[in-house]
Each structure stands twice: as C-alpha cells, then as structure tokens.
Short mmCIF file of N, CA and C in Angstrom, two decimals:
data_model
loop_
_atom_site.label_atom_id
_atom_site.label_comp_id
_atom_site.label_asym_id
_atom_site.label_seq_id
_atom_site.Cartn_x
_atom_site.Cartn_y
_atom_site.Cartn_z
N UNK A 20 -93.58 -51.18 118.50
CA UNK A 20 -92.36 -51.06 117.73
C UNK A 20 -92.67 -51.44 116.28
N UNK A 21 -92.22 -50.58 115.34
CA UNK A 21 -92.47 -50.86 113.92
C UNK A 21 -91.37 -51.78 113.38
N UNK A 22 -91.76 -52.60 112.45
CA UNK A 22 -90.80 -53.49 111.82
C UNK A 22 -90.01 -52.72 110.77
N UNK A 23 -88.69 -52.74 110.85
CA UNK A 23 -87.85 -52.02 109.91
C UNK A 23 -87.49 -52.91 108.72
N UNK A 24 -87.32 -52.28 107.58
CA UNK A 24 -86.89 -52.99 106.38
C UNK A 24 -85.47 -53.49 106.60
N UNK A 25 -85.21 -54.73 106.34
CA UNK A 25 -83.88 -55.31 106.46
C UNK A 25 -83.37 -55.63 105.06
N UNK A 26 -82.29 -55.01 104.67
CA UNK A 26 -81.71 -55.30 103.37
C UNK A 26 -80.42 -56.07 103.57
N UNK A 27 -79.99 -56.80 102.55
CA UNK A 27 -78.79 -57.63 102.70
C UNK A 27 -77.55 -56.78 102.96
N UNK A 28 -76.59 -57.35 103.66
CA UNK A 28 -75.32 -56.68 103.91
C UNK A 28 -74.33 -57.12 102.85
N UNK A 29 -74.04 -56.21 101.92
CA UNK A 29 -73.07 -56.48 100.87
C UNK A 29 -71.70 -56.01 101.35
N UNK A 30 -70.62 -56.70 101.00
CA UNK A 30 -69.29 -56.20 101.38
C UNK A 30 -68.98 -54.88 100.69
N UNK A 31 -69.52 -54.69 99.49
CA UNK A 31 -69.38 -53.44 98.76
C UNK A 31 -70.54 -53.35 97.77
N UNK A 32 -71.06 -52.14 97.60
CA UNK A 32 -72.19 -51.94 96.69
C UNK A 32 -71.69 -51.15 95.48
N UNK A 33 -71.86 -51.68 94.26
CA UNK A 33 -71.40 -50.97 93.07
C UNK A 33 -72.26 -49.75 92.77
N UNK A 34 -71.61 -48.63 92.47
CA UNK A 34 -72.32 -47.41 92.10
C UNK A 34 -72.04 -47.07 90.64
N UNK A 35 -70.78 -46.80 90.32
CA UNK A 35 -70.34 -46.50 88.96
C UNK A 35 -69.13 -47.39 88.71
N UNK A 36 -69.29 -48.42 87.87
CA UNK A 36 -68.22 -49.40 87.69
C UNK A 36 -67.97 -49.60 86.20
N UNK A 37 -66.74 -49.25 85.77
CA UNK A 37 -66.38 -49.41 84.36
C UNK A 37 -65.15 -50.28 84.17
N UNK A 38 -64.10 -49.98 84.90
CA UNK A 38 -62.86 -50.74 84.79
C UNK A 38 -62.08 -50.53 86.08
N UNK A 39 -60.93 -51.19 86.26
CA UNK A 39 -60.21 -51.04 87.54
C UNK A 39 -59.80 -49.60 87.88
N UNK A 40 -59.65 -48.73 86.88
CA UNK A 40 -59.24 -47.36 87.15
C UNK A 40 -60.44 -46.45 87.45
N UNK A 41 -61.59 -46.75 86.90
CA UNK A 41 -62.80 -45.94 87.08
C UNK A 41 -63.87 -46.85 87.66
N UNK A 42 -63.90 -46.90 89.00
CA UNK A 42 -64.74 -47.85 89.70
C UNK A 42 -65.14 -47.26 91.04
N UNK A 43 -66.41 -46.98 91.23
CA UNK A 43 -66.91 -46.27 92.42
C UNK A 43 -67.86 -47.17 93.20
N UNK A 44 -67.62 -47.31 94.50
CA UNK A 44 -68.36 -48.25 95.35
C UNK A 44 -68.76 -47.60 96.67
N UNK A 45 -69.73 -48.20 97.34
CA UNK A 45 -70.05 -47.85 98.73
C UNK A 45 -69.69 -49.06 99.58
N UNK A 46 -68.80 -48.86 100.55
CA UNK A 46 -68.39 -49.94 101.45
C UNK A 46 -69.17 -49.90 102.76
N UNK A 47 -70.06 -48.95 102.92
CA UNK A 47 -70.81 -48.78 104.17
C UNK A 47 -72.15 -49.52 104.12
N UNK A 48 -72.71 -49.76 105.28
CA UNK A 48 -74.03 -50.39 105.35
C UNK A 48 -75.10 -49.51 104.71
N UNK A 49 -74.95 -48.20 104.87
CA UNK A 49 -75.89 -47.24 104.30
C UNK A 49 -75.10 -46.21 103.51
N UNK A 50 -75.70 -45.66 102.47
CA UNK A 50 -75.03 -44.69 101.61
C UNK A 50 -74.68 -43.41 102.38
N UNK A 51 -75.34 -43.18 103.51
CA UNK A 51 -75.09 -41.99 104.33
C UNK A 51 -74.07 -42.24 105.44
N UNK A 52 -73.52 -43.44 105.52
CA UNK A 52 -72.57 -43.76 106.60
C UNK A 52 -71.13 -43.38 106.28
N UNK A 53 -70.83 -43.15 105.01
CA UNK A 53 -69.45 -42.82 104.62
C UNK A 53 -69.47 -42.26 103.21
N UNK A 54 -68.31 -41.77 102.76
CA UNK A 54 -68.16 -41.33 101.38
C UNK A 54 -68.04 -42.54 100.47
N UNK A 55 -68.44 -42.40 99.24
CA UNK A 55 -68.20 -43.44 98.25
C UNK A 55 -66.71 -43.50 97.97
N UNK A 56 -66.24 -44.66 97.47
CA UNK A 56 -64.80 -44.88 97.31
C UNK A 56 -64.50 -45.66 96.04
N UNK A 57 -63.25 -45.53 95.62
CA UNK A 57 -62.69 -46.40 94.58
C UNK A 57 -62.56 -47.79 95.21
N UNK A 58 -62.45 -48.82 94.41
CA UNK A 58 -62.36 -50.17 94.96
C UNK A 58 -61.13 -50.35 95.84
N UNK A 59 -60.12 -49.49 95.71
CA UNK A 59 -58.92 -49.57 96.55
C UNK A 59 -59.14 -48.94 97.92
N UNK A 60 -60.28 -48.27 98.11
CA UNK A 60 -60.57 -47.62 99.38
C UNK A 60 -60.34 -46.12 99.37
N UNK A 61 -59.72 -45.59 98.33
CA UNK A 61 -59.51 -44.13 98.23
C UNK A 61 -60.86 -43.44 98.06
N UNK A 62 -61.09 -42.39 98.83
CA UNK A 62 -62.37 -41.67 98.76
C UNK A 62 -62.54 -41.04 97.39
N UNK A 63 -63.70 -41.26 96.81
CA UNK A 63 -64.13 -40.61 95.58
C UNK A 63 -65.58 -40.24 95.83
N UNK A 64 -65.77 -39.02 96.31
CA UNK A 64 -67.03 -38.66 96.95
C UNK A 64 -68.16 -38.29 96.01
N UNK A 65 -69.32 -38.84 96.35
CA UNK A 65 -70.60 -38.39 95.82
C UNK A 65 -71.34 -37.79 97.00
N UNK A 66 -71.95 -36.64 96.79
CA UNK A 66 -72.69 -35.98 97.85
C UNK A 66 -74.11 -35.73 97.36
N UNK A 67 -75.09 -36.14 98.13
CA UNK A 67 -76.47 -35.93 97.75
C UNK A 67 -77.29 -35.41 98.91
N UNK A 68 -78.06 -34.37 98.64
CA UNK A 68 -78.93 -33.78 99.66
C UNK A 68 -80.30 -33.50 99.05
N UNK A 69 -81.31 -33.59 99.90
CA UNK A 69 -82.67 -33.29 99.48
C UNK A 69 -83.25 -32.32 100.50
N UNK A 70 -83.70 -31.15 100.02
CA UNK A 70 -84.37 -30.19 100.90
C UNK A 70 -85.87 -30.43 100.79
N UNK A 71 -86.48 -30.75 101.92
CA UNK A 71 -87.91 -31.04 101.97
C UNK A 71 -88.57 -30.01 102.87
N UNK A 72 -89.44 -29.20 102.29
CA UNK A 72 -90.16 -28.16 103.05
C UNK A 72 -89.21 -27.32 103.90
N UNK A 73 -88.07 -26.94 103.30
CA UNK A 73 -87.12 -26.04 103.96
C UNK A 73 -86.09 -26.71 104.84
N UNK A 74 -86.17 -28.02 105.02
CA UNK A 74 -85.22 -28.75 105.88
C UNK A 74 -84.35 -29.65 104.99
N UNK A 75 -83.02 -29.52 105.15
CA UNK A 75 -82.09 -30.30 104.33
C UNK A 75 -81.79 -31.65 104.98
N UNK A 76 -81.80 -32.68 104.16
CA UNK A 76 -81.47 -34.04 104.54
C UNK A 76 -80.41 -34.54 103.57
N UNK A 77 -79.54 -35.45 104.03
CA UNK A 77 -78.56 -36.02 103.11
C UNK A 77 -78.92 -37.47 102.81
N UNK A 78 -78.63 -37.88 101.56
CA UNK A 78 -78.87 -39.27 101.16
C UNK A 78 -77.60 -39.94 100.63
N UNK A 79 -76.54 -39.18 100.42
CA UNK A 79 -75.25 -39.75 99.98
C UNK A 79 -74.13 -38.95 100.61
N UNK A 80 -73.18 -39.66 101.21
CA UNK A 80 -72.03 -39.00 101.82
C UNK A 80 -72.29 -38.62 103.27
N UNK A 81 -71.28 -37.99 103.87
CA UNK A 81 -71.35 -37.62 105.28
C UNK A 81 -71.17 -36.12 105.46
N UNK A 82 -71.82 -35.35 104.62
CA UNK A 82 -71.68 -33.90 104.57
C UNK A 82 -72.16 -33.24 105.86
N UNK A 83 -71.28 -32.55 106.54
CA UNK A 83 -71.63 -31.73 107.70
C UNK A 83 -72.47 -32.45 108.74
N UNK A 84 -73.33 -31.68 109.38
CA UNK A 84 -74.16 -32.26 110.44
C UNK A 84 -75.61 -32.45 109.98
N UNK A 85 -75.83 -32.51 108.68
CA UNK A 85 -77.18 -32.74 108.18
C UNK A 85 -77.66 -34.13 108.56
N UNK A 86 -78.91 -34.21 108.94
CA UNK A 86 -79.49 -35.49 109.31
C UNK A 86 -79.64 -36.37 108.07
N UNK A 87 -79.31 -37.66 108.19
CA UNK A 87 -79.46 -38.54 107.03
C UNK A 87 -80.92 -38.94 106.83
N UNK A 88 -81.29 -39.13 105.57
CA UNK A 88 -82.58 -39.74 105.29
C UNK A 88 -82.50 -41.20 105.71
N UNK A 89 -83.62 -41.80 106.04
CA UNK A 89 -83.63 -43.21 106.40
C UNK A 89 -83.54 -44.04 105.12
N UNK A 90 -82.56 -44.92 105.08
CA UNK A 90 -82.44 -45.82 103.93
C UNK A 90 -83.43 -46.96 104.14
N UNK A 91 -84.42 -47.05 103.28
CA UNK A 91 -85.47 -48.06 103.46
C UNK A 91 -85.39 -49.19 102.44
N UNK A 92 -84.45 -49.12 101.53
CA UNK A 92 -84.32 -50.20 100.56
C UNK A 92 -83.02 -50.15 99.80
N UNK A 93 -82.58 -51.32 99.37
CA UNK A 93 -81.38 -51.45 98.55
C UNK A 93 -81.53 -52.70 97.71
N UNK A 94 -81.38 -52.53 96.40
CA UNK A 94 -81.39 -53.66 95.47
C UNK A 94 -80.16 -53.54 94.58
N UNK A 95 -79.44 -54.63 94.42
CA UNK A 95 -78.26 -54.65 93.55
C UNK A 95 -78.53 -55.64 92.42
N UNK A 96 -78.48 -55.12 91.21
CA UNK A 96 -78.72 -55.89 90.00
C UNK A 96 -77.44 -55.89 89.16
N UNK A 97 -77.36 -56.71 88.11
CA UNK A 97 -76.12 -56.77 87.32
C UNK A 97 -75.68 -55.43 86.72
N UNK A 98 -76.59 -54.57 86.31
CA UNK A 98 -76.19 -53.30 85.69
C UNK A 98 -76.67 -52.08 86.47
N UNK A 99 -77.33 -52.27 87.59
CA UNK A 99 -77.84 -51.11 88.33
C UNK A 99 -77.95 -51.41 89.82
N UNK A 100 -77.87 -50.35 90.60
CA UNK A 100 -78.07 -50.39 92.04
C UNK A 100 -79.16 -49.39 92.36
N UNK A 101 -80.15 -49.82 93.14
CA UNK A 101 -81.30 -48.97 93.47
C UNK A 101 -81.39 -48.81 94.99
N UNK A 102 -81.29 -47.56 95.44
CA UNK A 102 -81.47 -47.21 96.85
C UNK A 102 -82.84 -46.53 97.01
N UNK A 103 -83.45 -46.74 98.16
CA UNK A 103 -84.68 -46.01 98.51
C UNK A 103 -84.49 -45.37 99.88
N UNK A 104 -84.90 -44.08 99.96
CA UNK A 104 -84.76 -43.31 101.19
C UNK A 104 -86.11 -42.66 101.51
N UNK A 105 -86.31 -42.35 102.80
CA UNK A 105 -87.52 -41.66 103.21
C UNK A 105 -87.19 -40.64 104.30
N UNK A 106 -87.91 -39.52 104.26
CA UNK A 106 -87.80 -38.49 105.31
C UNK A 106 -88.94 -37.50 105.09
N UNK A 107 -89.50 -37.01 106.18
CA UNK A 107 -90.48 -35.91 106.17
C UNK A 107 -91.61 -36.12 105.16
N UNK A 108 -92.10 -37.35 105.04
CA UNK A 108 -93.23 -37.62 104.15
C UNK A 108 -92.89 -37.76 102.69
N UNK A 109 -91.57 -37.88 102.36
CA UNK A 109 -91.13 -37.97 100.97
C UNK A 109 -90.25 -39.21 100.81
N UNK A 110 -90.39 -39.88 99.65
CA UNK A 110 -89.53 -41.01 99.31
C UNK A 110 -88.66 -40.63 98.12
N UNK A 111 -87.39 -40.96 98.21
CA UNK A 111 -86.45 -40.76 97.11
C UNK A 111 -85.96 -42.13 96.66
N UNK A 112 -86.08 -42.41 95.36
CA UNK A 112 -85.49 -43.60 94.77
C UNK A 112 -84.30 -43.14 93.94
N UNK A 113 -83.13 -43.66 94.26
CA UNK A 113 -81.87 -43.28 93.63
C UNK A 113 -81.33 -44.50 92.90
N UNK A 114 -81.16 -44.38 91.59
CA UNK A 114 -80.69 -45.50 90.78
C UNK A 114 -79.38 -45.14 90.09
N UNK A 115 -78.37 -45.99 90.27
CA UNK A 115 -77.11 -45.90 89.55
C UNK A 115 -77.17 -46.97 88.46
N UNK A 116 -77.00 -46.57 87.21
CA UNK A 116 -77.10 -47.50 86.09
C UNK A 116 -75.87 -47.39 85.21
N UNK A 117 -75.17 -48.48 85.03
CA UNK A 117 -74.05 -48.57 84.11
C UNK A 117 -74.42 -49.62 83.07
N UNK A 118 -74.68 -49.22 81.83
CA UNK A 118 -75.15 -50.16 80.82
C UNK A 118 -74.03 -51.05 80.29
N UNK A 119 -73.54 -51.95 81.14
CA UNK A 119 -72.48 -52.87 80.76
C UNK A 119 -73.12 -54.09 80.09
N UNK A 120 -73.50 -53.92 78.84
CA UNK A 120 -74.21 -54.95 78.08
C UNK A 120 -73.21 -55.71 77.22
N UNK A 121 -72.93 -56.93 77.61
CA UNK A 121 -71.90 -57.71 76.92
C UNK A 121 -72.23 -58.00 75.47
N UNK A 122 -73.49 -58.03 75.13
CA UNK A 122 -73.88 -58.32 73.75
C UNK A 122 -73.93 -57.06 72.88
N UNK A 123 -73.61 -55.89 73.46
CA UNK A 123 -73.56 -54.64 72.70
C UNK A 123 -72.23 -53.95 73.01
N UNK A 124 -71.21 -54.34 72.28
CA UNK A 124 -69.86 -53.86 72.57
C UNK A 124 -69.72 -52.35 72.44
N UNK A 125 -70.45 -51.70 71.52
CA UNK A 125 -70.36 -50.25 71.37
C UNK A 125 -70.88 -49.54 72.62
N UNK A 126 -71.82 -50.13 73.33
CA UNK A 126 -72.31 -49.55 74.59
C UNK A 126 -71.37 -49.91 75.74
N UNK A 127 -70.92 -51.15 75.77
CA UNK A 127 -70.01 -51.61 76.82
C UNK A 127 -68.73 -50.78 76.86
N UNK A 128 -68.24 -50.33 75.71
CA UNK A 128 -66.97 -49.61 75.65
C UNK A 128 -67.09 -48.15 76.09
N UNK A 129 -68.30 -47.62 76.24
CA UNK A 129 -68.48 -46.23 76.67
C UNK A 129 -68.41 -46.12 78.19
N UNK A 130 -67.56 -45.28 78.74
CA UNK A 130 -67.53 -45.12 80.19
C UNK A 130 -68.61 -44.13 80.66
N UNK A 131 -69.87 -44.50 80.46
CA UNK A 131 -70.99 -43.64 80.81
C UNK A 131 -71.87 -44.36 81.82
N UNK A 132 -72.23 -43.65 82.87
CA UNK A 132 -73.20 -44.17 83.84
C UNK A 132 -74.29 -43.12 84.01
N UNK A 133 -75.44 -43.58 84.44
CA UNK A 133 -76.58 -42.70 84.64
C UNK A 133 -77.00 -42.76 86.11
N UNK A 134 -77.41 -41.61 86.64
CA UNK A 134 -77.95 -41.54 87.99
C UNK A 134 -79.36 -40.97 87.85
N UNK A 135 -80.32 -41.70 88.35
CA UNK A 135 -81.73 -41.28 88.23
C UNK A 135 -82.31 -41.04 89.62
N UNK A 136 -83.06 -39.96 89.75
CA UNK A 136 -83.71 -39.60 90.99
C UNK A 136 -85.22 -39.59 90.77
N UNK A 137 -85.95 -40.29 91.59
CA UNK A 137 -87.42 -40.26 91.55
C UNK A 137 -87.90 -39.89 92.95
N UNK A 138 -88.74 -38.88 93.00
CA UNK A 138 -89.24 -38.38 94.29
C UNK A 138 -90.76 -38.47 94.27
N UNK A 139 -91.31 -38.98 95.39
CA UNK A 139 -92.77 -39.04 95.49
C UNK A 139 -93.19 -38.78 96.94
N UNK A 140 -94.39 -38.31 97.09
CA UNK A 140 -94.96 -38.06 98.41
C UNK A 140 -95.40 -39.38 99.02
N UNK A 141 -95.05 -39.59 100.28
CA UNK A 141 -95.49 -40.78 101.00
C UNK A 141 -96.77 -40.53 101.79
N UNK A 142 -97.01 -39.28 102.12
CA UNK A 142 -98.16 -38.95 102.96
C UNK A 142 -99.32 -38.32 102.20
N UNK A 143 -99.22 -38.27 100.86
CA UNK A 143 -100.30 -37.72 100.05
C UNK A 143 -100.36 -36.20 100.05
N UNK A 144 -99.42 -35.54 100.72
CA UNK A 144 -99.39 -34.08 100.77
C UNK A 144 -98.39 -33.54 99.74
N UNK A 145 -98.60 -32.27 99.36
CA UNK A 145 -97.65 -31.59 98.49
C UNK A 145 -96.46 -31.14 99.32
N UNK A 146 -95.25 -31.29 98.78
CA UNK A 146 -94.03 -30.89 99.47
C UNK A 146 -93.18 -30.04 98.55
N UNK A 147 -92.50 -29.05 99.13
CA UNK A 147 -91.54 -28.23 98.40
C UNK A 147 -90.20 -28.97 98.49
N UNK A 148 -89.71 -29.49 97.35
CA UNK A 148 -88.52 -30.35 97.34
C UNK A 148 -87.49 -29.81 96.36
N UNK A 149 -86.23 -29.77 96.80
CA UNK A 149 -85.12 -29.41 95.93
C UNK A 149 -84.02 -30.43 96.13
N UNK A 150 -83.36 -30.82 95.04
CA UNK A 150 -82.34 -31.85 95.07
C UNK A 150 -80.98 -31.24 94.77
N UNK A 151 -79.96 -31.69 95.51
CA UNK A 151 -78.57 -31.31 95.26
C UNK A 151 -77.76 -32.59 95.13
N UNK A 152 -76.93 -32.68 94.09
CA UNK A 152 -76.08 -33.85 93.90
C UNK A 152 -74.78 -33.39 93.27
N UNK A 153 -73.65 -33.83 93.82
CA UNK A 153 -72.38 -33.50 93.20
C UNK A 153 -71.40 -34.65 93.30
N UNK A 154 -70.34 -34.55 92.53
CA UNK A 154 -69.27 -35.53 92.52
C UNK A 154 -67.97 -34.78 92.74
N UNK A 155 -67.15 -35.28 93.64
CA UNK A 155 -65.88 -34.64 93.93
C UNK A 155 -64.88 -34.76 92.80
N UNK A 156 -63.97 -33.82 92.72
CA UNK A 156 -62.95 -33.82 91.68
C UNK A 156 -62.03 -35.02 91.73
N UNK A 157 -61.97 -35.68 92.89
CA UNK A 157 -61.08 -36.84 92.99
C UNK A 157 -61.53 -38.02 92.12
N UNK A 158 -62.72 -37.94 91.53
CA UNK A 158 -63.17 -39.01 90.63
C UNK A 158 -62.32 -39.08 89.37
N UNK A 159 -61.58 -38.03 89.06
CA UNK A 159 -60.73 -38.06 87.86
C UNK A 159 -59.26 -37.83 88.21
N UNK A 160 -58.89 -38.10 89.46
CA UNK A 160 -57.50 -37.94 89.90
C UNK A 160 -57.01 -39.23 90.54
N UNK A 161 -55.74 -39.50 90.39
CA UNK A 161 -55.17 -40.66 91.08
C UNK A 161 -55.04 -40.39 92.57
N UNK A 162 -54.72 -39.15 92.94
CA UNK A 162 -54.65 -38.79 94.36
C UNK A 162 -55.05 -37.33 94.52
N UNK A 163 -55.39 -36.95 95.72
CA UNK A 163 -55.94 -35.60 95.97
C UNK A 163 -54.88 -34.50 95.86
N UNK A 164 -53.62 -34.86 95.69
CA UNK A 164 -52.56 -33.86 95.57
C UNK A 164 -52.34 -33.42 94.13
N UNK A 165 -52.98 -34.06 93.18
CA UNK A 165 -52.85 -33.66 91.79
C UNK A 165 -53.68 -32.41 91.52
N UNK A 166 -53.16 -31.56 90.65
CA UNK A 166 -53.91 -30.37 90.24
C UNK A 166 -55.02 -30.77 89.28
N UNK A 167 -56.14 -30.06 89.36
CA UNK A 167 -57.28 -30.34 88.49
C UNK A 167 -57.74 -29.06 87.83
N UNK A 168 -58.37 -29.21 86.70
CA UNK A 168 -59.03 -28.08 86.02
C UNK A 168 -60.51 -28.41 85.94
N UNK A 169 -61.33 -27.39 85.90
CA UNK A 169 -62.76 -27.62 85.82
C UNK A 169 -63.40 -26.58 84.91
N UNK A 170 -64.59 -26.87 84.51
CA UNK A 170 -65.30 -25.94 83.65
C UNK A 170 -66.79 -26.24 83.66
N UNK A 171 -67.50 -25.35 83.03
CA UNK A 171 -68.96 -25.47 82.93
C UNK A 171 -69.34 -25.17 81.49
N UNK A 172 -70.24 -25.94 80.94
CA UNK A 172 -70.70 -25.66 79.59
C UNK A 172 -72.17 -26.01 79.47
N UNK A 173 -72.75 -25.49 78.43
CA UNK A 173 -74.15 -25.77 78.14
C UNK A 173 -74.23 -26.42 76.77
N UNK A 174 -74.88 -27.56 76.75
CA UNK A 174 -75.18 -28.24 75.51
C UNK A 174 -76.69 -28.16 75.33
N UNK A 175 -77.17 -28.49 74.18
CA UNK A 175 -78.60 -28.40 73.93
C UNK A 175 -79.37 -29.20 74.98
N UNK A 176 -80.08 -28.49 75.84
CA UNK A 176 -80.91 -29.12 76.86
C UNK A 176 -80.18 -29.59 78.11
N UNK A 177 -78.84 -29.38 78.19
CA UNK A 177 -78.07 -29.88 79.33
C UNK A 177 -77.20 -28.81 79.95
N UNK A 178 -77.08 -28.87 81.28
CA UNK A 178 -76.07 -28.11 82.02
C UNK A 178 -74.98 -29.11 82.37
N UNK A 179 -73.73 -28.78 82.10
CA UNK A 179 -72.64 -29.74 82.26
C UNK A 179 -71.51 -29.13 83.08
N UNK A 180 -71.06 -29.87 84.08
CA UNK A 180 -69.85 -29.53 84.83
C UNK A 180 -68.81 -30.57 84.44
N UNK A 181 -67.57 -30.12 84.29
CA UNK A 181 -66.51 -31.04 83.89
C UNK A 181 -65.26 -30.77 84.74
N UNK A 182 -64.53 -31.83 85.02
CA UNK A 182 -63.29 -31.72 85.78
C UNK A 182 -62.31 -32.73 85.20
N UNK A 183 -61.02 -32.39 85.27
CA UNK A 183 -59.98 -33.27 84.73
C UNK A 183 -58.67 -33.01 85.46
N UNK A 184 -57.79 -33.99 85.43
CA UNK A 184 -56.44 -33.77 85.92
C UNK A 184 -55.77 -32.74 85.03
N UNK A 185 -55.03 -31.81 85.63
CA UNK A 185 -54.38 -30.76 84.84
C UNK A 185 -53.34 -31.36 83.90
N UNK A 186 -52.61 -32.38 84.34
CA UNK A 186 -51.63 -33.04 83.50
C UNK A 186 -52.24 -34.35 82.98
N UNK A 187 -52.35 -34.47 81.69
CA UNK A 187 -52.94 -35.65 81.06
C UNK A 187 -51.84 -36.56 80.52
N UNK A 188 -51.69 -37.73 81.14
CA UNK A 188 -50.70 -38.71 80.68
C UNK A 188 -51.37 -40.08 80.66
N UNK A 189 -52.15 -40.37 79.64
CA UNK A 189 -52.90 -41.63 79.60
C UNK A 189 -52.02 -42.87 79.71
N UNK A 190 -52.45 -43.78 80.55
CA UNK A 190 -51.83 -45.11 80.68
C UNK A 190 -50.33 -45.05 80.92
N UNK A 191 -49.88 -44.10 81.74
CA UNK A 191 -48.44 -43.94 81.97
C UNK A 191 -47.92 -44.76 83.16
N UNK A 192 -48.78 -45.49 83.84
CA UNK A 192 -48.34 -46.28 84.98
C UNK A 192 -49.17 -47.56 85.05
N UNK A 193 -48.70 -48.49 85.86
CA UNK A 193 -49.40 -49.77 86.00
C UNK A 193 -49.45 -50.14 87.48
N UNK A 194 -50.27 -51.10 87.80
CA UNK A 194 -50.38 -51.57 89.18
C UNK A 194 -51.82 -51.51 89.67
N UNK A 195 -52.02 -51.97 90.88
CA UNK A 195 -53.38 -52.04 91.43
C UNK A 195 -53.86 -50.75 92.08
N UNK A 196 -53.03 -50.10 92.85
CA UNK A 196 -53.50 -48.96 93.65
C UNK A 196 -53.42 -47.66 92.86
N UNK A 197 -54.17 -47.60 91.75
CA UNK A 197 -54.22 -46.41 90.91
C UNK A 197 -55.66 -46.14 90.50
N UNK A 198 -55.96 -44.86 90.37
CA UNK A 198 -57.27 -44.44 89.89
C UNK A 198 -57.08 -43.70 88.58
N UNK A 199 -58.15 -43.51 87.85
CA UNK A 199 -58.06 -42.85 86.56
C UNK A 199 -57.63 -41.39 86.76
N UNK A 200 -56.68 -40.92 85.97
CA UNK A 200 -56.28 -39.51 86.04
C UNK A 200 -56.03 -38.96 84.64
N UNK A 201 -56.76 -39.46 83.69
CA UNK A 201 -56.70 -38.96 82.33
C UNK A 201 -58.12 -38.95 81.78
N UNK A 202 -58.32 -38.11 80.79
CA UNK A 202 -59.68 -37.91 80.29
C UNK A 202 -60.39 -36.87 81.13
N UNK A 203 -61.69 -36.75 80.95
CA UNK A 203 -62.48 -35.77 81.68
C UNK A 203 -63.68 -36.44 82.31
N UNK A 204 -64.07 -35.95 83.48
CA UNK A 204 -65.29 -36.41 84.15
C UNK A 204 -66.37 -35.35 83.88
N UNK A 205 -67.53 -35.80 83.41
CA UNK A 205 -68.64 -34.91 83.12
C UNK A 205 -69.83 -35.27 84.01
N UNK A 206 -70.45 -34.27 84.56
CA UNK A 206 -71.70 -34.44 85.29
C UNK A 206 -72.72 -33.56 84.58
N UNK A 207 -73.70 -34.17 83.95
CA UNK A 207 -74.66 -33.43 83.14
C UNK A 207 -76.07 -33.63 83.68
N UNK A 208 -76.85 -32.55 83.69
CA UNK A 208 -78.25 -32.61 84.12
C UNK A 208 -79.10 -31.83 83.12
N UNK A 209 -80.37 -32.23 82.95
CA UNK A 209 -81.25 -31.46 82.07
C UNK A 209 -81.39 -30.02 82.58
N UNK A 210 -81.52 -29.07 81.63
CA UNK A 210 -81.69 -27.66 82.04
C UNK A 210 -83.01 -27.48 82.74
#
C-alpha cells in the first residue's frame, strides 16, 4: 500500500477573495468534490479540465462524469492558494493569487486575481495536453435568476471573455446574503 499525501482539512479554502460581495471559496475537501462557492454558500462555479493523451480529467468542479485528477497537495498562504493534481503521468499545479498587499493600497484596491497553471510530466514521457478552464456567469450575479450579458474581445496579446448583470445598480442593497451584481467579470488568457 502506498502512502498518500495528507493535507490539512480547512473549513474553507480561499480561491478569489476581495470583499464580502466578491469572494470565492472551496468548502470541499478536494477541489473536485463540489463547485466553488461564495462565502454564503451560493454556487459560483469554476470548472477546470485537463485532457491528457486524449482522455479528459477534471481538476475543478463536478462537471459530468469525468474522472477527477488526484489532488496530491494543497497549500494556503496569505495571498495565494496552491493545489497540486496528478493523473496519467502528468502533474498540474494550480495557483490562485490575489495580491492583497496592505502596504500597496493601489494594488489592494484592484479587484484582480490571477490563476496560474503549471503542467509537467511525472513519468519523463511526452504527453499531449490541453487545458480548459471557465468561470460561470453567476460570479457577477446576486442570484441565478438575474439576466446577464456577455461578450468576447481581443486586447493586445489577450483573449478576453466578459460577463455582467444586465441591470447595473451599484450598491443598491445591504446585508450579508448578497453577491456582487454590478461591474463586469473578465476572464483573460494569453493568445
């Protein structure tokens, strides 16, 4: 019997955390055990899949009947969370980074997070690998019944998808059980 990596059991793992309205967490033991959520428990889904040599594996979310990659590591730091996954001779390191630097207020005030993917061969062989990652539209809605608009644009060196609540009413309500529903959510990747 092989010894398995044991990582700490956190009550919630921070993924993208900016303020009470824009705050994304994993409440599951593994990132593949459930959808990511707002701190209130409302689903705000991130979906991640890795195709290795023609076979699809999931590393984030509970998409369909795809087999999950084995989560072999988890580290939670003040400004980043690092997951490690393995499957079919390949390791994926997934890092969520929110630069909440208290000594740099101009950076702290930006609601920007970064997601980094690093892939390497574990068995020394070459592998055909393709990555898929998306964020559900509910990341910019208070509830799933709100209408949303979306678009796609190209900036210098970037492919960008954007989604927003169709009705923009910034700061029109108060209370705990609310999610952000104003502004725009952007998911950008290098071309």
